[in-house]
Amino acid sequence: MLPNSSHGNGYQQQGQHGFRQKERFRRGGKRDFRAGHWNREMPRCTEFDKAYFQSYSHVGIHEEMIKDHVRTDTYRAAIMQHQNYIAGKVVVDVGCGTGILSIFCALAGAKRVYAVDASEIAVQANEVVKANNLSDKVIVLLGRVEDVEIEEEVDIIISEWMGYMLLYESMLSSVIIARDRWLKPGGLILPSHATLYMAPVTHSERYSESIDFWRNVYVSAMLPLAKQCAFEEPSVETITGENVLTWPFVVKHVDCYTVTVQELESITAKFKFTSMMRAPLHGFGFWFDVEFTGPAFFPANNHSQSSNGSISSSTIHPQGSNQSKKRPKSDEALVLSTAPEDAPTHWQQTLLYFYEPVELMQDQIIEGIVTLSQSKENQRFLNIHLEYTSGGRSFVKESVMR
């Protein structure tokens, strides 16, 4: 998810694969173009990080992402929507993968694109750039955003950083570091905002497939283990709007222009739902959407228009607000959604199932608190702690997304 080189033909014939491996920054941080803006020590690269980057060296994961037409087409539309600002400007693509977003930016008229990825897929990204005759514009840098050198400020940061349940993999931290190191004041970040939602779900078919098989009299003793194996960890799968029992709740709204690394280490939100029907409650579903707009003071918004000619703007959802309807698809904002009622994506939805269903009546209240935190074992893992009450009974559910 990150590569390396200097201006010219896209990379230099030095070192393995023709990439010049950059030195790790001086201890204590990097010289910054804005005095005092970035002057702290970079996070070290752990063995977990190395394994994470290695996983992105395999072509299959990139094939899945590129084939996700909702994802790829929305990014391309966002780049074209902001073409007036991108033209003639400097872009950094954080976690460039095969380089497809870097190519889109170059074709939109970017003066220069730094395509950064810490995975060996950067080698292939460099070949993709050359095959598209864009080596004079796209510079592939092999390394982490924390380690590579870019000796100029940039106008735009683009990244496809979202993981399952939005925050899994913790890649947003790399975007924040790139922002704080290189982005000019008033620069553009794509996507600019993200919102994580949760809602109670019912899914009798899934529960039956995983559990009822074991109710046979001869193997019923397997039931506790079967429930643990099926429902201990979050499940990434596709549900529909029919599985959702209430309007969703906003767990976290992220403004990529202002969010901090520390803010993402632990997120807690209180929720309260009212069931719209009588049904068994099997767990909670999580999904997200992202917007591609500029900050409020961003001058390019005066001419960054969507395909129908409307001006780009962002919709704010304060964290901690009460139950919230899914954000309406504003004509003024380009949105990539992974909601159950929208076109499916490779992110699908993330389901946290209970070991035992809770029978809900219509208008019954479900309330509690959810905490999402980076695992101390591996910050790319996501700890989930749920406390919820319904019908006079209280429950606790803890899980780890690995």
PDB file of C-alpha atoms in Angstrom, residues 155-304:
ATOM      1  CA  ASP A 155      -2.429  19.863  -2.980  1.00  0.00           C
ATOM      2  CA  ILE A 156      -4.472  16.653  -2.855  1.00  0.00           C
ATOM      3  CA  ILE A 157      -4.465  13.426  -0.850  1.00  0.00           C
ATOM      4  CA  ILE A 158      -6.454  10.533  -2.228  1.00  0.00           C
ATOM      5  CA  SER A 159      -6.724   7.134  -0.598  1.00  0.00           C
ATOM      6  CA  GLU A 160      -8.972   4.098  -0.464  1.00  0.00           C
ATOM      7  CA  TRP A 161      -8.282   3.500   3.221  1.00  0.00           C
ATOM      8  CA  MET A 162     -11.582   2.085   4.443  1.00  0.00           C
ATOM      9  CA  GLY A 163     -11.555  -1.356   6.035  1.00  0.00           C
ATOM     10  CA  TYR A 164     -14.385  -3.609   7.098  1.00  0.00           C
ATOM     11  CA  MET A 165     -16.525  -1.780   9.649  1.00  0.00           C
ATOM     12  CA  LEU A 166     -14.731   1.337   8.358  1.00  0.00           C
ATOM     13  CA  LEU A 167     -11.904   1.284  10.920  1.00  0.00           C
ATOM     14  CA  TYR A 168     -10.530  -2.256  10.645  1.00  0.00           C
ATOM     15  CA  GLU A 169      -6.874  -2.234   9.483  1.00  0.00           C
ATOM     16  CA  SER A 170      -6.311   1.298  10.907  1.00  0.00           C
ATOM     17  CA  MET A 171      -5.190   2.643   7.539  1.00  0.00           C
ATOM     18  CA  LEU A 172      -6.804   6.018   8.155  1.00  0.00           C
ATOM     19  CA  SER A 173      -3.874   6.772  10.454  1.00  0.00           C
ATOM     20  CA  SER A 174      -1.568   6.747   7.423  1.00  0.00           C
ATOM     21  CA  VAL A 175      -3.809   9.267   5.661  1.00  0.00           C
ATOM     22  CA  ILE A 176      -3.682  11.508   8.739  1.00  0.00           C
ATOM     23  CA  ILE A 177       0.117  11.305   8.820  1.00  0.00           C
ATOM     24  CA  ALA A 178       0.309  12.147   5.110  1.00  0.00           C
ATOM     25  CA  ARG A 179      -2.040  15.080   5.713  1.00  0.00           C
ATOM     26  CA  ASP A 180       0.011  16.445   8.585  1.00  0.00           C
ATOM     27  CA  ARG A 181       3.305  16.007   6.767  1.00  0.00           C
ATOM     28  CA  TRP A 182       2.563  17.242   3.274  1.00  0.00           C
ATOM     29  CA  LEU A 183      -0.896  18.723   2.639  1.00  0.00           C
ATOM     30  CA  LYS A 184      -1.045  22.446   1.919  1.00  0.00           C
ATOM     31  CA  PRO A 185      -3.505  24.549   3.923  1.00  0.00           C
ATOM     32  CA  GLY A 186      -6.810  24.435   2.048  1.00  0.00           C
ATOM     33  CA  GLY A 187      -5.798  21.237   0.267  1.00  0.00           C
ATOM     34  CA  LEU A 188      -8.237  18.543  -0.811  1.00  0.00           C
ATOM     35  CA  ILE A 189      -8.672  15.092   0.773  1.00  0.00           C
ATOM     36  CA  LEU A 190     -10.640  12.395  -1.071  1.00  0.00           C
ATOM     37  CA  PRO A 191     -12.713  10.993   0.517  1.00  0.00           C
ATOM     38  CA  SER A 192     -13.239  13.894   2.868  1.00  0.00           C
ATOM     39  CA  HIS A 193     -15.714  12.501   5.397  1.00  0.00           C
ATOM     40  CA  ALA A 194     -16.840   9.089   6.632  1.00  0.00           C
ATOM     41  CA  THR A 195     -19.703   7.883   8.814  1.00  0.00           C
ATOM     42  CA  LEU A 196     -20.001   4.550  10.626  1.00  0.00           C
ATOM     43  CA  TYR A 197     -23.521   3.278  11.335  1.00  0.00           C
ATOM     44  CA  MET A 198     -24.971   0.462  13.424  1.00  0.00           C
ATOM     45  CA  ALA A 199     -28.455  -1.040  13.724  1.00  0.00           C
ATOM     46  CA  PRO A 200     -30.160  -4.082  15.282  1.00  0.00           C
ATOM     47  CA  VAL A 201     -30.648  -6.899  12.784  1.00  0.00           C
ATOM     48  CA  THR A 202     -32.671 -10.061  12.489  1.00  0.00           C
ATOM     49  CA  HIS A 203     -31.355 -12.954  10.405  1.00  0.00           C
ATOM     50  CA  SER A 204     -33.175 -16.193  11.223  1.00  0.00           C
ATOM     51  CA  GLU A 205     -31.917 -17.995   8.128  1.00  0.00           C
ATOM     52  CA  ARG A 206     -28.264 -17.372   8.987  1.00  0.00           C
ATOM     53  CA  TYR A 207     -28.814 -18.389  12.615  1.00  0.00           C
ATOM     54  CA  SER A 208     -30.613 -21.553  11.567  1.00  0.00           C
ATOM     55  CA  GLU A 209     -27.902 -22.547   9.094  1.00  0.00           C
ATOM     56  CA  SER A 210     -25.187 -22.191  11.726  1.00  0.00           C
ATOM     57  CA  ILE A 211     -26.948 -23.571  14.800  1.00  0.00           C
ATOM     58  CA  ASP A 212     -30.064 -25.637  14.187  1.00  0.00           C
ATOM     59  CA  PHE A 213     -28.104 -28.356  12.396  1.00  0.00           C
ATOM     60  CA  TRP A 214     -26.501 -29.223  15.751  1.00  0.00           C
ATOM     61  CA  ARG A 215     -29.809 -29.686  17.564  1.00  0.00           C
ATOM     62  CA  ASN A 216     -29.924 -33.311  16.428  1.00  0.00           C
ATOM     63  CA  VAL A 217     -30.290 -35.479  19.494  1.00  0.00           C
ATOM     64  CA  TYR A 218     -26.991 -37.261  18.869  1.00  0.00           C
ATOM     65  CA  VAL A 219     -24.786 -34.155  18.565  1.00  0.00           C
ATOM     66  CA  SER A 220     -26.705 -31.523  20.557  1.00  0.00           C
ATOM     67  CA  ALA A 221     -23.805 -31.351  23.011  1.00  0.00           C
ATOM     68  CA  MET A 222     -21.960 -29.531  20.219  1.00  0.00           C
ATOM     69  CA  LEU A 223     -24.326 -26.541  20.430  1.00  0.00           C
ATOM     70  CA  PRO A 224     -22.235 -24.335  22.771  1.00  0.00           C
ATOM     71  CA  LEU A 225     -19.103 -24.858  20.679  1.00  0.00           C
ATOM     72  CA  ALA A 226     -21.039 -24.354  17.442  1.00  0.00           C
ATOM     73  CA  LYS A 227     -22.363 -21.012  18.686  1.00  0.00           C
ATOM     74  CA  GLN A 228     -18.911 -19.926  19.773  1.00  0.00           C
ATOM     75  CA  CYS A 229     -17.341 -20.854  16.442  1.00  0.00           C
ATOM     76  CA  ALA A 230     -20.130 -19.246  14.402  1.00  0.00           C
ATOM     77  CA  PHE A 231     -20.664 -16.058  16.374  1.00  0.00           C
ATOM     78  CA  GLU A 232     -17.630 -15.283  18.509  1.00  0.00           C
ATOM     79  CA  GLU A 233     -15.983 -13.034  15.911  1.00  0.00           C
ATOM     80  CA  PRO A 234     -17.609 -10.434  13.654  1.00  0.00           C
ATOM     81  CA  SER A 235     -18.901 -11.796  10.355  1.00  0.00           C
ATOM     82  CA  VAL A 236     -18.513  -9.969   7.043  1.00  0.00           C
ATOM     83  CA  GLU A 237     -21.527 -10.805   4.925  1.00  0.00           C
ATOM     84  CA  THR A 238     -24.323  -9.256   2.890  1.00  0.00           C
ATOM     85  CA  ILE A 239     -27.697  -8.470   4.378  1.00  0.00           C
ATOM     86  CA  THR A 240     -30.628  -6.509   2.968  1.00  0.00           C
ATOM     87  CA  GLY A 241     -32.795  -3.732   4.296  1.00  0.00           C
ATOM     88  CA  GLU A 242     -35.326  -6.374   5.349  1.00  0.00           C
ATOM     89  CA  ASN A 243     -32.867  -7.618   7.982  1.00  0.00           C
ATOM     90  CA  VAL A 244     -32.623  -4.204   9.662  1.00  0.00           C
ATOM     91  CA  LEU A 245     -35.047  -3.625  12.539  1.00  0.00           C
ATOM     92  CA  THR A 246     -34.662   0.133  13.111  1.00  0.00           C
ATOM     93  CA  TRP A 247     -33.234   3.288  11.645  1.00  0.00           C
ATOM     94  CA  PRO A 248     -29.433   3.144  11.982  1.00  0.00           C
ATOM     95  CA  PHE A 249     -27.442   5.065  14.562  1.00  0.00           C
ATOM     96  CA  VAL A 250     -24.324   7.133  13.823  1.00  0.00           C
ATOM     97  CA  VAL A 251     -21.481   5.593  15.841  1.00  0.00           C
ATOM     98  CA  LYS A 252     -18.786   7.903  14.511  1.00  0.00           C
ATOM     99  CA  HIS A 253     -18.497  10.711  12.007  1.00  0.00           C
ATOM    100  CA  VAL A 254     -14.970  11.304  10.682  1.00  0.00           C
ATOM    101  CA  ASP A 255     -13.821  14.583   9.168  1.00  0.00           C
ATOM    102  CA  CYS A 256     -10.598  13.669   7.381  1.00  0.00           C
ATOM    103  CA  TYR A 257      -9.457  17.304   7.503  1.00  0.00           C
ATOM    104  CA  THR A 258      -9.433  17.445  11.298  1.00  0.00           C
ATOM    105  CA  VAL A 259      -9.469  13.901  12.745  1.00  0.00           C
ATOM    106  CA  THR A 260      -6.424  12.873  14.807  1.00  0.00           C
ATOM    107  CA  VAL A 261      -4.676   9.523  15.209  1.00  0.00           C
ATOM    108  CA  GLN A 262      -5.405   9.599  18.943  1.00  0.00           C
ATOM    109  CA  GLU A 263      -9.120  10.126  18.304  1.00  0.00           C
ATOM    110  CA  LEU A 264      -9.282   6.778  16.496  1.00  0.00           C
ATOM    111  CA  GLU A 265      -7.621   4.734  19.236  1.00  0.00           C
ATOM    112  CA  SER A 266     -10.915   4.312  21.107  1.00  0.00           C
ATOM    113  CA  ILE A 267     -14.441   5.370  20.136  1.00  0.00           C
ATOM    114  CA  THR A 268     -17.434   5.094  22.466  1.00  0.00           C
ATOM    115  CA  ALA A 269     -21.050   5.886  21.648  1.00  0.00           C
ATOM    116  CA  LYS A 270     -24.338   5.426  23.499  1.00  0.00           C
ATOM    117  CA  PHE A 271     -27.213   4.146  21.391  1.00  0.00           C
ATOM    118  CA  LYS A 272     -30.970   3.771  21.726  1.00  0.00           C
ATOM    119  CA  PHE A 273     -33.170   2.022  19.193  1.00  0.00           C
ATOM    120  CA  THR A 274     -36.910   1.403  18.891  1.00  0.00           C
ATOM    121  CA  SER A 275     -37.818  -1.787  17.065  1.00  0.00           C
ATOM    122  CA  MET A 276     -40.103  -1.203  14.091  1.00  0.00           C
ATOM    123  CA  MET A 277     -41.427  -4.770  14.131  1.00  0.00           C
ATOM    124  CA  ARG A 278     -41.825  -7.949  16.134  1.00  0.00           C
ATOM    125  CA  ALA A 279     -38.861 -10.208  15.354  1.00  0.00           C
ATOM    126  CA  PRO A 280     -35.945 -12.050  16.931  1.00  0.00           C
ATOM    127  CA  LEU A 281     -32.940  -9.796  17.462  1.00  0.00           C
ATOM    128  CA  HIS A 282     -29.898 -11.775  16.308  1.00  0.00           C
ATOM    129  CA  GLY A 283     -27.260  -9.084  16.631  1.00  0.00           C
ATOM    130  CA  PHE A 284     -26.071  -5.711  15.368  1.00  0.00           C
ATOM    131  CA  GLY A 285     -25.009  -4.763  11.869  1.00  0.00           C
ATOM    132  CA  PHE A 286     -22.401  -2.127  10.988  1.00  0.00           C
ATOM    133  CA  TRP A 287     -21.755  -0.321   7.711  1.00  0.00           C
ATOM    134  CA  PHE A 288     -20.394   3.002   6.525  1.00  0.00           C
ATOM    135  CA  ASP A 289     -20.418   5.610   3.842  1.00  0.00           C
ATOM    136  CA  VAL A 290     -17.827   8.144   2.694  1.00  0.00           C
ATOM    137  CA  GLU A 291     -18.228  11.539   1.022  1.00  0.00           C
ATOM    138  CA  PHE A 292     -15.994  13.229  -1.508  1.00  0.00           C
ATOM    139  CA  THR A 293     -16.215  16.929  -0.693  1.00  0.00           C
ATOM    140  CA  GLY A 294     -13.902  19.737   0.358  1.00  0.00           C
ATOM    141  CA  PRO A 295     -13.683  21.435   3.760  1.00  0.00           C
ATOM    142  CA  ALA A 296     -15.940  24.408   4.365  1.00  0.00           C
ATOM    143  CA  PHE A 297     -13.164  26.906   3.607  1.00  0.00           C
ATOM    144  CA  PHE A 298     -11.992  25.075   0.491  1.00  0.00           C
ATOM    145  CA  PRO A 299     -12.052  27.649  -2.338  1.00  0.00           C
ATOM    146  CA  ALA A 300     -12.298  25.071  -5.116  1.00  0.00           C
ATOM    147  CA  ASN A 301     -15.832  24.264  -3.962  1.00  0.00           C
ATOM    148  CA  ASN A 302     -16.882  27.337  -5.918  1.00  0.00           C
ATOM    149  CA  HIS A 303     -16.332  25.393  -9.113  1.00  0.00           C
ATOM    150  CA  SER A 304     -16.250  21.720  -8.036  1.00  0.00           C
TER     151      SER A 304
END
